Amino acid sequence: MTSIVPAEAASGQAGQPGRTGRDDDGAQGPVLAPLAPRARLFPSLAAVYRAQLSRARVARIPLLFVATFQSVGIMVLMRGVVDGGAEARAVVAGSSVLVVAFVALNLLAQYFGQLRAGGGLDHYATLPVPPAAVVLGAAGAYASFTVPGTIVTAVTGSVLFGLPMTHLWVLVAVIPLSGAALAGLGAALGLLAPRQEIATLLGQLGMSAALLLGVLPAARLPEPIGWARDLLPSTYGVEALSRSFDAHPDWAVIALDLAVCAVVGVLSLAVATWAYRRAAVR
């Protein structure tokens, strides 16, 4: 049979990428097109953050209201027991950071546990984004929802216990650093838990620990419980915020507390990133 395809067209198609043709040395073989470059960390992080923020905006706002109402209710109850002084500062600081723990630790542990159980990690694994971008983007989005509730709780507690609000700007550092530490812990718990129910349980236990060890004054805790309090990431954010209510805060100690919180945040997010890689390849 005689071909109707012109010889020039046939020879032109043979040199196109992805088709069989001759290499430079004359050998017959496939010519493959180059793959697209892998997405960079910060553009990927921004994209995941925006997507998570948009997704969780409607679903998480009612839960944020619950977290704020819960913290304010705890302060109202403690008002009948604590009159003022260092104990009042501890109650207000612990209740404020508790909002961060409820969202960044508890809800994020549940989210990643659900994502792993439902096969959602397979979707993220197919995207050309670094694993750190997925973890940091989700953690940042959940931590962002804690900002209004934490500010409302801190202001309400200051009015309720008669504390000065001059240095409440410390929340600008306390919220992101505590949020990073607790979000990394929550993501790691959700990704390492073998089942979704266990991830939910671990998130609830973590929030309960933040409630009991953060809101209750440290001086009233037994010594072994005090050691456990020192291991909780949110403790250092609570201490920094509590010291800011002093008439003359010790800024060096506050900076040290925030530095410890930052280091714990980096470590917990690194563990969460490793847990994501581990869960995504299974």
XYZ file of C-alpha atoms in Angstrom:
282
model
C 0.000 0.000 0.000
C 1.333 3.443 -0.930
C 1.465 6.012 1.955
C -0.223 9.384 1.388
C 1.796 11.091 4.174
C 4.482 13.372 2.701
C 8.037 12.359 3.414
C 8.801 15.794 4.912
C 5.937 15.501 7.443
C 6.996 12.000 8.442
C 10.566 13.078 9.007
C 9.405 16.136 11.003
C 7.247 14.041 13.333
C 10.115 11.707 14.069
C 12.073 14.468 15.781
C 9.278 15.644 18.086
C 9.668 15.073 21.869
C 7.976 11.971 23.175
C 8.158 10.138 19.789
C 10.584 7.576 18.490
C 13.484 9.160 16.632
C 17.230 9.086 16.235
C 19.590 10.348 18.926
C 22.616 12.464 18.159
C 24.788 9.366 17.790
C 22.423 7.876 15.218
C 20.896 5.239 17.530
C 17.159 4.722 17.365
C 15.369 5.454 20.696
C 12.672 7.485 22.457
C 13.110 11.222 22.995
C 11.583 12.140 26.389
C 10.354 15.573 27.334
C 11.871 17.024 30.550
C 9.730 17.018 33.696
C 8.481 20.262 35.201
C 10.557 21.576 38.139
C 9.325 20.770 41.644
C 7.402 23.556 43.370
C 9.381 25.664 45.811
C 8.634 25.655 49.537
C 7.294 29.152 50.132
C 4.946 29.401 47.113
C 3.647 25.920 47.973
C 3.242 26.908 51.619
C 1.260 30.000 50.656
C -1.004 27.978 48.354
C -1.712 25.303 50.973
C -2.286 27.971 53.629
C -4.838 29.822 51.493
C -6.607 26.597 50.575
C -6.819 25.429 54.186
C -7.917 28.863 55.378
C -10.709 28.979 52.815
C -11.799 25.412 53.578
C -11.858 25.784 57.359
C -13.345 29.264 57.496
C -16.976 28.167 57.622
C -16.503 24.883 59.469
C -14.184 26.128 62.224
C -15.727 29.477 63.167
C -18.462 27.869 65.340
C -15.793 25.761 67.061
C -13.699 28.861 67.660
C -16.708 30.468 69.321
C -17.026 27.394 71.533
C -13.321 27.570 72.445
C -13.598 31.263 73.365
C -16.806 30.750 75.334
C -15.179 27.830 77.161
C -12.139 29.876 78.178
C -14.216 32.842 79.310
C -16.463 30.486 81.303
C -13.427 29.002 83.058
C -12.258 32.471 84.063
C -15.708 33.327 85.423
C -15.662 30.158 87.529
C -12.131 30.825 88.770
C -13.121 34.378 89.700
C -14.938 32.972 92.705
C -11.768 31.208 93.882
C -8.947 33.566 92.857
C -8.995 37.203 93.906
C -5.900 38.598 92.254
C -2.137 38.571 92.248
C -0.005 35.937 90.541
C -2.834 33.396 90.558
C -5.141 35.735 88.639
C -2.427 36.376 86.069
C -1.914 32.631 85.652
C -5.645 32.012 85.177
C -6.007 34.717 82.507
C -2.850 33.679 80.657
C -3.724 29.988 80.781
C -7.281 30.574 79.597
C -6.066 32.699 76.703
C -3.567 30.096 75.487
C -6.233 27.414 75.974
C -8.025 28.827 72.906
C -4.870 28.113 70.904
C -4.683 24.591 72.333
C -8.309 23.848 71.480
C -7.913 24.776 67.820
C -4.232 24.201 67.000
C -3.786 20.986 68.993
C -7.177 19.335 69.364
C -8.801 20.167 66.025
C -5.610 19.717 64.004
C -5.036 16.263 65.501
C -8.587 15.326 64.505
C -8.136 16.795 61.019
C -4.956 14.885 60.197
C -6.371 11.722 61.756
C -9.420 12.028 59.528
C -7.250 12.880 56.511
C -5.153 9.775 57.029
C -8.140 7.482 57.637
C -10.070 8.776 54.604
C -7.183 8.572 52.155
C -6.802 12.339 51.871
C -3.048 12.047 52.261
C -2.960 10.287 48.888
C -4.238 13.474 47.275
C -1.521 15.600 48.872
C 1.122 12.982 48.021
C 0.350 13.384 44.299
C 0.895 17.145 44.414
C 4.379 18.433 43.504
C 4.744 20.256 46.831
C 7.231 19.609 49.646
C 5.830 17.727 52.676
C 6.804 20.635 54.925
C 4.492 22.934 52.938
C 1.495 20.686 53.628
C 2.166 20.490 57.375
C 3.117 24.146 57.818
C 0.237 25.380 55.652
C -2.388 23.425 57.578
C -0.832 24.300 60.941
C -0.651 27.989 60.048
C -4.254 28.077 58.873
C -5.578 26.465 62.050
C -3.394 28.648 64.269
C -4.669 31.770 62.475
C -8.207 31.044 63.634
C -7.112 31.364 67.260
C -6.176 35.045 67.007
C -9.629 36.640 67.604
C -10.594 34.246 70.391
C -7.285 34.615 72.216
C -7.464 38.418 72.113
C -11.087 38.448 73.313
C -10.244 36.046 76.150
C -7.196 38.042 77.269
C -9.067 41.351 77.258
C -12.098 39.868 79.046
C -9.875 38.260 81.671
C -7.967 41.486 82.245
C -11.221 43.346 82.868
C -12.614 40.538 85.027
C -9.577 40.338 87.324
C -8.542 43.996 87.115
C -5.229 43.321 85.358
C -3.371 45.956 83.323
C -3.660 45.686 79.554
C -0.615 47.829 78.796
C 1.537 44.934 77.638
C -1.056 42.787 75.909
C 0.870 43.395 72.719
C 2.940 40.399 73.853
C 0.146 38.329 72.287
C 1.692 39.224 68.918
C 4.518 36.820 69.823
C 2.664 34.446 72.146
C -0.060 33.455 69.665
C 2.138 32.413 66.689
C 4.827 30.747 68.815
C 2.371 28.847 71.002
C 0.309 28.088 67.931
C 3.327 26.662 66.090
C 4.311 24.453 69.030
C 0.787 23.157 69.651
C -0.085 22.816 65.954
C 3.041 20.761 65.337
C 2.170 18.543 68.278
C -1.434 18.171 67.084
C -0.393 17.326 63.528
C 2.123 14.755 64.768
C -0.489 13.106 67.000
C -2.985 12.920 64.152
C -0.461 11.504 61.678
C 1.127 8.975 64.029
C -2.103 7.644 65.507
C -2.950 4.236 63.996
C -6.676 5.018 63.872
C -8.831 8.116 63.567
C -10.502 7.475 66.929
C -7.129 7.375 68.672
C -6.129 10.656 67.020
C -9.311 12.264 68.359
C -8.627 10.852 71.820
C -5.039 12.120 71.820
C -6.186 15.567 70.736
C -8.728 15.695 73.551
C -6.144 14.546 76.096
C -3.701 17.180 74.893
C -6.272 19.934 75.231
C -7.224 18.658 78.711
C -3.558 18.773 79.714
C -3.339 22.372 78.467
C -6.449 23.169 80.511
C -5.348 21.610 83.781
C -1.649 22.468 83.614
C -2.040 25.900 82.065
C -5.038 27.436 83.796
C -4.370 26.201 87.333
C -1.699 28.257 89.157
C 1.644 26.454 89.157
C 2.167 27.064 92.886
C -0.867 24.911 93.698
C 0.220 21.909 91.619
C 2.044 18.909 93.175
C 5.717 18.691 92.239
C 5.391 15.690 89.838
C 2.551 17.482 88.044
C 4.782 20.545 87.834
C 7.372 18.499 85.948
C 4.709 17.454 83.447
C 3.737 21.118 83.127
C 7.286 21.988 82.122
C 7.089 19.465 79.272
C 3.906 20.960 77.794
C 4.744 23.286 74.847
C 2.076 25.833 75.744
C 3.483 26.344 79.258
C 6.115 28.796 78.075
C 3.600 30.888 76.182
C 1.433 30.968 79.322
C 4.405 32.041 81.446
C 5.375 34.796 79.008
C 1.849 36.203 78.909
C 1.445 35.890 82.674
C 4.644 37.849 83.354
C 3.540 40.614 80.987
C 0.765 41.537 83.452
C 3.358 42.679 86.024
C 3.759 46.384 86.621
C 7.416 46.093 85.601
C 7.793 42.939 83.512
C 11.110 41.117 83.357
C 11.531 41.229 79.601
C 14.617 39.044 79.627
C 12.701 36.177 81.232
C 9.753 36.756 78.878
C 12.106 36.624 75.879
C 13.601 33.393 77.229
C 10.134 31.829 77.565
C 9.271 32.849 74.016
C 12.598 31.498 72.737
C 11.923 28.122 74.361
C 8.444 28.147 72.833
C 9.953 28.894 69.408
C 12.465 26.048 69.680
C 9.734 23.625 70.730
C 7.633 24.844 67.807
C 10.412 24.157 65.294
C 11.014 20.695 66.741
C 7.321 19.756 66.840
C 6.762 20.912 63.257
C 9.821 18.935 62.151
C 8.403 15.824 63.824
C 5.040 16.479 62.164
C 6.734 16.772 58.761
C 8.522 13.460 59.326
C 5.222 11.873 60.422
C 3.572 13.183 57.244
C 6.253 11.585 55.043
C 5.902 8.353 56.988
C 2.112 8.293 56.664
C 2.051 9.359 53.002
C 4.181 6.466 51.754
C 2.168 3.774 53.554
